[in-house]
CSV table of C-alpha atoms and ligand atoms in Angstrom, one decimal:
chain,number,residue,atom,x,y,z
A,1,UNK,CA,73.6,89.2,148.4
A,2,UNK,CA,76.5,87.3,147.1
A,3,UNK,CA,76.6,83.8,145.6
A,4,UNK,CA,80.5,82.1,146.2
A,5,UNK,CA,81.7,78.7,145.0
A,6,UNK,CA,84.4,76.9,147.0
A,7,UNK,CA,86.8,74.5,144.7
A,8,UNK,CA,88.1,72.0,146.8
A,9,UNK,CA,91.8,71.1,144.7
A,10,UNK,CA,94.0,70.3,147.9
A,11,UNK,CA,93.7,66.6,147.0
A,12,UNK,CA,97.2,64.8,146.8
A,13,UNK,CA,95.1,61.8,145.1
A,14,UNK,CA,97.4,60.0,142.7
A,15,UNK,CA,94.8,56.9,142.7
A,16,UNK,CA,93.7,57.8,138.7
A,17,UNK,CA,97.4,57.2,137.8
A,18,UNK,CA,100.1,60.1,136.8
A,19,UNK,CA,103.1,61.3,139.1
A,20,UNK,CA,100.5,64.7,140.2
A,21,UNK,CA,97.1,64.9,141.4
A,22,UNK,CA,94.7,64.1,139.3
A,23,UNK,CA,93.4,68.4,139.3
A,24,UNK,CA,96.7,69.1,137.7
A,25,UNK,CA,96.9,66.1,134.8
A,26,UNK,CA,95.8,67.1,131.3
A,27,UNK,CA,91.5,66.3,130.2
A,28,UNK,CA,90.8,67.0,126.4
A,29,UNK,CA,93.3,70.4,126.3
A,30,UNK,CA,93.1,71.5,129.7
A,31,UNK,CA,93.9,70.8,133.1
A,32,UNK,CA,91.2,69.0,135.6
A,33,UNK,CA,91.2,71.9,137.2
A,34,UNK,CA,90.8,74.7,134.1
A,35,UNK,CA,87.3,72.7,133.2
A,36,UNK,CA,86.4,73.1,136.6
A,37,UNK,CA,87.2,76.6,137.2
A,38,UNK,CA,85.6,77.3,133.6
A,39,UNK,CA,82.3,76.1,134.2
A,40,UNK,CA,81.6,78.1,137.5
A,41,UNK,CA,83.0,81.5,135.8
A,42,UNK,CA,80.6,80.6,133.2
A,43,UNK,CA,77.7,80.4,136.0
A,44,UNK,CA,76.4,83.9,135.6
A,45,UNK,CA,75.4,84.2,139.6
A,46,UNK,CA,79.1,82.9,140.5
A,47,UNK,CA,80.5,86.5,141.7
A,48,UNK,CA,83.2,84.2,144.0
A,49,UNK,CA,85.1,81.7,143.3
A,50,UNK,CA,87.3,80.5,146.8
A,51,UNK,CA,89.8,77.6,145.3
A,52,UNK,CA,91.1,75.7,148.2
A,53,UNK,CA,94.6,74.3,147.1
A,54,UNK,CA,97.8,72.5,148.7
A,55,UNK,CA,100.0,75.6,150.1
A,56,UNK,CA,102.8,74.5,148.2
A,57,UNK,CA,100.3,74.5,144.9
A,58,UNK,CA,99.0,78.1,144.6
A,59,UNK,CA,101.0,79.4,142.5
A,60,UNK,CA,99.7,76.9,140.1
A,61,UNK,CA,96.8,79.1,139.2
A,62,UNK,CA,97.0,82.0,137.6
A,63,UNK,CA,95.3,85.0,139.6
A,64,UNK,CA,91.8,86.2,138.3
A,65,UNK,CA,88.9,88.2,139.4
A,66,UNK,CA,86.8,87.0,141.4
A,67,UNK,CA,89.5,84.5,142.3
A,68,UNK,CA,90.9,83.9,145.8
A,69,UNK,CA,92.6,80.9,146.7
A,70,UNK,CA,93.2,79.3,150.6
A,71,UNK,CA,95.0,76.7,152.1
A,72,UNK,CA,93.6,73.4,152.2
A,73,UNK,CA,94.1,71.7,155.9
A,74,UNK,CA,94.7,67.8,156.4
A,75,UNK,CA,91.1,66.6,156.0
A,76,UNK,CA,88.3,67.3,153.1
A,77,UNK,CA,86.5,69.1,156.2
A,78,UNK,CA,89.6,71.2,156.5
A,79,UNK,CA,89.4,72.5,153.5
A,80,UNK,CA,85.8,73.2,153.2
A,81,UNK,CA,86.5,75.2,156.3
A,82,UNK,CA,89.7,77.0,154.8
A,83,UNK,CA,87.5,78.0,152.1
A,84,UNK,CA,84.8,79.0,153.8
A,85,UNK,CA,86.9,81.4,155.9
A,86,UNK,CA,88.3,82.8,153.1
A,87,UNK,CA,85.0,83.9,151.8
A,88,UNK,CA,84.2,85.1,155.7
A,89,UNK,CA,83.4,89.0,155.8
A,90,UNK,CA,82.7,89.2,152.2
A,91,UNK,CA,78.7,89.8,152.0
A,92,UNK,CA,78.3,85.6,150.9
A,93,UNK,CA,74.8,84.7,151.3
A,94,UNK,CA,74.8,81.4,149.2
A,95,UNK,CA,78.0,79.1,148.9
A,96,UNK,CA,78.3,76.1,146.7
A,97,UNK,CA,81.1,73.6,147.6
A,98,UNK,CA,82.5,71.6,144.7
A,99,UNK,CA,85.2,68.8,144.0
A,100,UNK,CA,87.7,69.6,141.4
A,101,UNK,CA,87.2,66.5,140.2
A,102,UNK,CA,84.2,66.7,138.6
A,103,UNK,CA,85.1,68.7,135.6
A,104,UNK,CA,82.1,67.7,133.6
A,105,UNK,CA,80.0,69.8,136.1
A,106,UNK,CA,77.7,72.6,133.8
A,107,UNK,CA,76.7,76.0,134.3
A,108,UNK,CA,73.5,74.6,134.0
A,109,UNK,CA,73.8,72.4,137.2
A,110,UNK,CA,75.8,75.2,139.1
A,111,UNK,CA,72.5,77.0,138.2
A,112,UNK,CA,69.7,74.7,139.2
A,113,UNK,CA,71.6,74.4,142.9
A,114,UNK,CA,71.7,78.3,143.2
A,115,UNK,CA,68.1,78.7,142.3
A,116,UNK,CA,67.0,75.5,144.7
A,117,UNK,CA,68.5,77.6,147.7
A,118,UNK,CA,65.9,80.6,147.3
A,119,UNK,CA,63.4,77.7,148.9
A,120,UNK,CA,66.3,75.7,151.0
A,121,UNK,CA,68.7,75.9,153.2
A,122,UNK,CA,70.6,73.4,151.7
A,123,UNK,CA,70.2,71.6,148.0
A,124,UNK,CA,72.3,69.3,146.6
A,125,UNK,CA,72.5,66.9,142.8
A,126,UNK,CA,72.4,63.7,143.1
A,127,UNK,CA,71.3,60.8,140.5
A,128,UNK,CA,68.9,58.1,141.6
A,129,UNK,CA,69.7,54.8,141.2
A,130,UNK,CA,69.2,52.5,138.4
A,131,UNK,CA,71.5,49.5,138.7
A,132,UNK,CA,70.6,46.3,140.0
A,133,UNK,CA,72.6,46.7,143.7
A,134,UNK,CA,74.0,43.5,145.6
A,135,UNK,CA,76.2,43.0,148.3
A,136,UNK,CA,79.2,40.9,147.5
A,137,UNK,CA,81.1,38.3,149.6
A,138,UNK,CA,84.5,36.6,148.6
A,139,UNK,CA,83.4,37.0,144.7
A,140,UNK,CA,80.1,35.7,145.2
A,141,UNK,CA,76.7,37.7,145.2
A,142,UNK,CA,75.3,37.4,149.4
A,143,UNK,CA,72.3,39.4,149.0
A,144,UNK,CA,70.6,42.1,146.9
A,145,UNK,CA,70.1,45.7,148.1
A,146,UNK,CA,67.2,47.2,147.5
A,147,UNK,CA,67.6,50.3,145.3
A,148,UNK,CA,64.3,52.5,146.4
A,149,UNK,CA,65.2,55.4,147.5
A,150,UNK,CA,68.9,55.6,146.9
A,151,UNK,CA,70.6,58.3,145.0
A,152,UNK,CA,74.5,58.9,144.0
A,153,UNK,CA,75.5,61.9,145.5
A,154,UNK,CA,77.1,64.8,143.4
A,155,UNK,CA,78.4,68.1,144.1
A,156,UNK,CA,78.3,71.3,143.7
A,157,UNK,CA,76.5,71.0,146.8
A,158,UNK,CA,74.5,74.4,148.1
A,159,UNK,CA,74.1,75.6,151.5
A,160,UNK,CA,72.7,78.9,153.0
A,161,UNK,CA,76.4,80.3,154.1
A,162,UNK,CA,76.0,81.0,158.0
A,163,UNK,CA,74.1,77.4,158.5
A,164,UNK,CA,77.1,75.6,156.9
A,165,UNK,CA,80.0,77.3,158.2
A,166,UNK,CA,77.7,77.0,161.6
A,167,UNK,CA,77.5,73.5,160.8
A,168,UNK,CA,81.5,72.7,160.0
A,169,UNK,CA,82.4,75.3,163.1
A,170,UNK,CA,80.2,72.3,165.8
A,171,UNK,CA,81.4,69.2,163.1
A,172,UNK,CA,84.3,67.2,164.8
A,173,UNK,CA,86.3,65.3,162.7
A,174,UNK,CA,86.1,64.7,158.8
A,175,UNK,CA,82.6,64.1,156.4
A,176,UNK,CA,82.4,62.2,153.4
A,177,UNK,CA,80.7,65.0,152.2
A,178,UNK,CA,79.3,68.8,153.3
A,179,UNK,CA,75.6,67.3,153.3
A,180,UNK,CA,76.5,64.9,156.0
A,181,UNK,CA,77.7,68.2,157.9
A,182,UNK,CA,74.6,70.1,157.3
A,183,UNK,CA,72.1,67.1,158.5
A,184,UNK,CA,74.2,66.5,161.6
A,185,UNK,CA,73.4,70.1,162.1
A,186,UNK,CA,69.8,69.3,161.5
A,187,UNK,CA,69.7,71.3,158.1
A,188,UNK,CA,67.0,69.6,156.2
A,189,UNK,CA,68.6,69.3,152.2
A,190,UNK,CA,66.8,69.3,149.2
A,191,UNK,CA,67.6,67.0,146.4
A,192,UNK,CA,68.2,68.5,142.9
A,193,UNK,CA,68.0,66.3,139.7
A,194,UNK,CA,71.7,65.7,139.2
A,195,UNK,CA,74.0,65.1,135.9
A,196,UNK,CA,75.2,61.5,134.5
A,197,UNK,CA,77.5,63.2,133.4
A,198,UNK,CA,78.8,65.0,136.3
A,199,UNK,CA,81.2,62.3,137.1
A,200,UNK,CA,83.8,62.3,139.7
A,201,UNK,CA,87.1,61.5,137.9
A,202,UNK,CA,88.4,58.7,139.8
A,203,UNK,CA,90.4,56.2,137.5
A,204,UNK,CA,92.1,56.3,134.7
A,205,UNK,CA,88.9,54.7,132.7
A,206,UNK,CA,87.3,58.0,134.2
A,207,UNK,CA,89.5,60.5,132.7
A,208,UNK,CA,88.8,58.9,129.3
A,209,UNK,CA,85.0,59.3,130.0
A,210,UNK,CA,85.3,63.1,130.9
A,211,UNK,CA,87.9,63.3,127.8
A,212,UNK,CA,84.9,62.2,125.3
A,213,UNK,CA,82.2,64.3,127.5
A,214,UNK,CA,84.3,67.7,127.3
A,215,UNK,CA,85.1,67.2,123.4
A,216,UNK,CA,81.6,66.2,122.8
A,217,UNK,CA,80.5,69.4,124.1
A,218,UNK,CA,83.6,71.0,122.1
A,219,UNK,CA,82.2,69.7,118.4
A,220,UNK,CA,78.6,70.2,118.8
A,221,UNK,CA,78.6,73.4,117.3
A,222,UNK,CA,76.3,76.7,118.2
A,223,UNK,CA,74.8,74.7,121.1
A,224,UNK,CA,78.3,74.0,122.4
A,225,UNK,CA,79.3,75.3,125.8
A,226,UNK,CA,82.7,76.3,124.8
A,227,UNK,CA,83.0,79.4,122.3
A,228,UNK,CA,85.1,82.5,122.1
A,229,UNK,CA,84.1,85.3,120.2
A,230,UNK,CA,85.1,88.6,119.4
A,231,UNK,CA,82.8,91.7,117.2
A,232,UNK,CA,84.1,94.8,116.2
A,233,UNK,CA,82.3,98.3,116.4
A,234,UNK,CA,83.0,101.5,115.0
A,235,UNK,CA,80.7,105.0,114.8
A,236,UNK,CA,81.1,109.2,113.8
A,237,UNK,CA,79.0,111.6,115.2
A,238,UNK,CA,79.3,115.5,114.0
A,239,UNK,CA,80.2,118.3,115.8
A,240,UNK,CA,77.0,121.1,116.6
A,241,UNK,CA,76.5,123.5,119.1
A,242,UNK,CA,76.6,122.4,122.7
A,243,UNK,CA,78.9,122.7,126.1
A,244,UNK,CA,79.9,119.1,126.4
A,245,UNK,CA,80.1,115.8,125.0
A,246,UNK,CA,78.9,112.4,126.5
A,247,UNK,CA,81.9,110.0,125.7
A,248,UNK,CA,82.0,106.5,127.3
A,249,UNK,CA,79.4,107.6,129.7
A,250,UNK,CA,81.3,111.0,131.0
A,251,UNK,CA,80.3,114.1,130.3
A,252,UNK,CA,83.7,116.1,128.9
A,253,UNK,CA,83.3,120.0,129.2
A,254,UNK,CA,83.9,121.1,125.3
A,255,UNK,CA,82.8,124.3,123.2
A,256,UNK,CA,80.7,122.2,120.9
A,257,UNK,CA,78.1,119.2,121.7
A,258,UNK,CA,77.7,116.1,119.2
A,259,UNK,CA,74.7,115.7,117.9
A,260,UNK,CA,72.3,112.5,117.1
A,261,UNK,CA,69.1,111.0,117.9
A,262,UNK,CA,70.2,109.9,121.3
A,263,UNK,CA,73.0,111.2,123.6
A,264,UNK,CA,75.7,110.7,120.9
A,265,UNK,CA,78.1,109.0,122.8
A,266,UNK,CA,79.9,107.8,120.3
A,267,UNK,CA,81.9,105.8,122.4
A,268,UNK,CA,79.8,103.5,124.3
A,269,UNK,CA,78.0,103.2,120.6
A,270,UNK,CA,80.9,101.8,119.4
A,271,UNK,CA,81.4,99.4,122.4
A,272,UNK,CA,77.7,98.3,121.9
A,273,UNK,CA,77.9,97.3,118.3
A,274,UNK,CA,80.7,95.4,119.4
A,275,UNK,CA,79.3,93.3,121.7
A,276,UNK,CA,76.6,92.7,119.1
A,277,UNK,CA,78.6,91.9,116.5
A,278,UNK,CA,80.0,89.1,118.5
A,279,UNK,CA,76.8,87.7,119.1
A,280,UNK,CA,76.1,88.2,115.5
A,281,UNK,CA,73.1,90.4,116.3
A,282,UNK,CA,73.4,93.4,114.0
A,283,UNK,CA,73.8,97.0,115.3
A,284,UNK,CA,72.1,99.1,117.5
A,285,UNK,CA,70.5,100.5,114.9
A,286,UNK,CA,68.6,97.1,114.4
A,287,UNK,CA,67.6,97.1,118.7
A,288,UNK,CA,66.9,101.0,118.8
A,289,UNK,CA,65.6,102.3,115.6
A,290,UNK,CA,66.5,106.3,115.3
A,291,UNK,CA,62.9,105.9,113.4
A,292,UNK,CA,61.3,105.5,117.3
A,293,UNK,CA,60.9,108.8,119.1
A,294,UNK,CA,61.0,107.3,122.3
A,295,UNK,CA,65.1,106.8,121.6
A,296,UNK,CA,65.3,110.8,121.2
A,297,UNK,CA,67.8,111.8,123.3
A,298,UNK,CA,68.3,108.6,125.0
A,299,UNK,CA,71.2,108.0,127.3
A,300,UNK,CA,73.7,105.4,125.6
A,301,UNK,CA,74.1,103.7,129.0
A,302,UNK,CA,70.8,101.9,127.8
A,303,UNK,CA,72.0,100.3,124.6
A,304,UNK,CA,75.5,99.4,126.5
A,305,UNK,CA,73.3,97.9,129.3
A,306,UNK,CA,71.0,95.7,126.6
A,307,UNK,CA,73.7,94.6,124.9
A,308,UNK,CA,75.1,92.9,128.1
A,309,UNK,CA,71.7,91.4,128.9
A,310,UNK,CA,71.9,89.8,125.6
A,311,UNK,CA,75.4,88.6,126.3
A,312,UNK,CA,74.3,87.2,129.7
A,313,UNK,CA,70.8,85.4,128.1
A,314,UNK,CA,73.4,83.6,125.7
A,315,UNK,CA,75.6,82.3,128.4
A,316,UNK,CA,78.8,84.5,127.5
A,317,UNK,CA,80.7,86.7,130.0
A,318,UNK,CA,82.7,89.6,128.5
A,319,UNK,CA,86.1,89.3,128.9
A,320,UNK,CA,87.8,92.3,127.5
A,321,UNK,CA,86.6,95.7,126.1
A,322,UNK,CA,89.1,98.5,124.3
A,323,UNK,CA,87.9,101.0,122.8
A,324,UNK,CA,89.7,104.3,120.9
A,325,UNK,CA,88.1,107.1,120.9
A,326,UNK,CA,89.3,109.6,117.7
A,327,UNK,CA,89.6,113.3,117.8
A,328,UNK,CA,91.9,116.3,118.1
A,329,UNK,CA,89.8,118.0,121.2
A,330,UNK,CA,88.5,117.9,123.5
A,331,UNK,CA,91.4,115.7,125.4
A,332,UNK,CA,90.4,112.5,126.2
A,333,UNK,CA,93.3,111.3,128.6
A,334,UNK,CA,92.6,113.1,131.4
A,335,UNK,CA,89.0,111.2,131.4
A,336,UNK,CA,89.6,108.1,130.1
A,337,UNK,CA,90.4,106.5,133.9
A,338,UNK,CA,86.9,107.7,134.6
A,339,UNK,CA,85.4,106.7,131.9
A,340,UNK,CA,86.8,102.9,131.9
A,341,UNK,CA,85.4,102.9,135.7
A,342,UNK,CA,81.8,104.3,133.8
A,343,UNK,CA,82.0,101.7,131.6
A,344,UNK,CA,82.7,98.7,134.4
A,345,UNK,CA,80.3,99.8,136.5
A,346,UNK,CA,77.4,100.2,133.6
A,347,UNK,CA,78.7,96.3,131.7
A,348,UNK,CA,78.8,95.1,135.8
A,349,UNK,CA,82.8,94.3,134.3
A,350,UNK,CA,86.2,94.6,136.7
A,351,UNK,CA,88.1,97.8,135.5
A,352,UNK,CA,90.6,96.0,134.7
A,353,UNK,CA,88.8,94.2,131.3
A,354,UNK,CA,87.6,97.8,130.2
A,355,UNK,CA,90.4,99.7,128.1
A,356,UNK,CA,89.5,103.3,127.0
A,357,UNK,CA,92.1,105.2,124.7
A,358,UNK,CA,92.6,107.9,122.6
A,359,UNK,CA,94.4,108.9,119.3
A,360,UNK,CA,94.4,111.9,117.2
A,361,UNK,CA,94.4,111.8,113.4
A,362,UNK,CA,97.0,114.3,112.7
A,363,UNK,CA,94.8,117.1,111.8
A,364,UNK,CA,94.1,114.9,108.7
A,365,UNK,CA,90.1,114.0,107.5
A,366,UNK,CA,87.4,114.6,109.0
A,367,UNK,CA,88.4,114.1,112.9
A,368,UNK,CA,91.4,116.0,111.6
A,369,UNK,CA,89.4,119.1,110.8
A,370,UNK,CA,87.3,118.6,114.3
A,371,UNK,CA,84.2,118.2,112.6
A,372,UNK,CA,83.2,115.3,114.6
A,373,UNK,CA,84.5,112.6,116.6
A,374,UNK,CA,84.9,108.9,115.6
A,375,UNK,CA,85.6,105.3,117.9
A,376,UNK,CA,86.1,102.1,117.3
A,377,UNK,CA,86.1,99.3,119.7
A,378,UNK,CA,86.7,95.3,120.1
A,379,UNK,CA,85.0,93.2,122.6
A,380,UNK,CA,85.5,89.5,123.3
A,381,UNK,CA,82.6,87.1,124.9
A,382,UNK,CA,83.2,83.5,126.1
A,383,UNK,CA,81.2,80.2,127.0
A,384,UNK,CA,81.8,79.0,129.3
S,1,MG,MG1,76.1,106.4,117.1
């Protein structure tokens, strides 16, 4: 069960003014397409992100987890298909296709689409319409439009995966849109409250409008969507009798055991009360009182694990973890591949944002003497 996004950004569009597409101009201290990629990495059930780009334009975006790019073909339809092949083979169950130009889109949005595809094949944002609509003639008004019934269409627009790449695989030609795929397929497409917002960055006028949207967001403070944080832990445990210690979720073979209330791994404690420091949530001491029996001998994995539910509930995503672990023996290189894999798999992080390494203290103090071992760790959280 896999939930993918697919960016469409092979748009040559000049039509908003600039000498590139409007995905690569500048919007309030990003590219177009930065805001865009942001918001869906900040969509906590976006595991796949396939951005569909110009061939001669991929190397415009820097490689990422989670990232894969394609080649977009001729047509909008093209490209959807490009990217859905991409994603072919890969477990996808859910797929959202969005426009690059809608940078104002939120996690929040991304969100609602996801969840309205547990009861629908399809689902899609759309705003209804409020204006007054007429139909023009030669600069003169020939007739008003009823407005019942008629929404502006938005994207990201969801489908169930097979049905819409089922759907673009019998689809001939090009589609305004992938909805207008899905119902000539006869996939029936529910409507999800859209985002005013959520504009499609058209003109030059429109750029301006997204500008004062994304720096809105920027200045509100706590409730902003954009924030990067980073806490700092740091933790001892002493030296007792024992066969092993548990460090960053590994068990190390070692003459002696460290003691504490729960499994003393004084490594992923470290990592912990880093993640809550930047949240600004205390210690682990604060979420697991050593007062409470029921933490006596508890595996660490559990703090680790609650820390990243708290992370998650707040909108953040980790994106980087070191930690040092201190101590003279037992040697923590040979383990510290294994334990950084531990760690990933436990935090549900890519190895690659999990650093575990080790120094010594030159026999001096109290890590010195090997009467316990120490760690310290930094973690950094972002929104969106
Ligand atoms: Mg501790």
């Amino acid at each position: 069960m896999t939930t993918a996004a697919i960016i469409l950004a092979a748009g040559r569009g000049t039509r908003a003014g600039g000498a590139r597409a409007k995905q690569w101009q500048g919007l309030a201290g990003a590219r177009v397409i930065d805001w865009t990629l942001r918001a869906f990495r900040a969509a906590p059930a976006i595991e796949v992100i396939a951005l569909v780009l110009q061939p001669d334009e991929m190397g415009l975006v820097a490689p990422a987890d989670g990232l894969i790019t394609a080649a977009g073909g001729d047509t909008r339809a093209d490209s959807v298909r490009a990217g859905l092949e991409a994603l072919d083979g890969r477990g996808v169950d859910k797929v959202l296709v969005h426009d690059v130009a809608r940078p104002c889109v939120t996690p929040a949005l991304i969100t609602a689409v996801i969840d309205a595809l547990d009861d629908s094949a399809a689902a899609a944002p759309a705003v209804a319409v409020s204006d007054a609509l007429w139909r023009g003639d030669a600069g003169h008004v020939a007739g008003i439009q009823p407005r019942d019934g008629l929404w502006r269409a938005q994207t990201p627009q969801g489908f169930d995966f097979a049905a819409i790449r089922n759907a673009h695989a019998a689809h001939a030609g090009d589609a305004a849109d992938d909805v207008e795929v899905a119902r000539a397929a006869g996939i029936e497409v529910a409507i999800v409250p859209g985002d005013a917002d959520n504009l499609k960055i058209t003109t030059a006028a429109d750029f301006d409008r997204a500008a004062r949207i994304l720096r809105d967001r920027q200045r509100s403070g706590p409730s902003s969507d954009f924030d990067i944080r980073t806490g700092t832990g740091y933790d001892v445990h002493r030296f007792g009798p024992g066969d092993h210690v548990m460090l960053c979720g590994v068990a190390v073979p070692h003459d002696r055991g460290l003691q504490g209330h729960s499994d003393a791994d004084v490594g992923m404690h470290a990592i912990t009360d880093a993640l809550y420091g930047a949240l600004a949530l205390g210690d682990i001491g604060r979420h697991f009182p050593p007062s409470e029996a029921r933490w006596k001998g508890a595996e660490s994995h559990i703090f680790l694990r609650h820390a990243m539910d708290e992370v998650r509930a707040r909108g953040y995503r980790v994106t980087h973890i070191d930690c040092t672990l201190i101590c003279e023996r037992p040697k923590v290189g040979p383990h510290a591949d294994a334990m950084r894999e531990r760690l990933a798999a436990i935090a549900g992080l890519d190895a690659g944002r999990v650093s575990v390494k080790a120094t010594t203290s030159e026999r001096l103090g109290f890590t010195g003497r090997g009467e316990g071992i120490a760690a310290q760790a930094a973690a950094t959280v972002m929104r969106p």
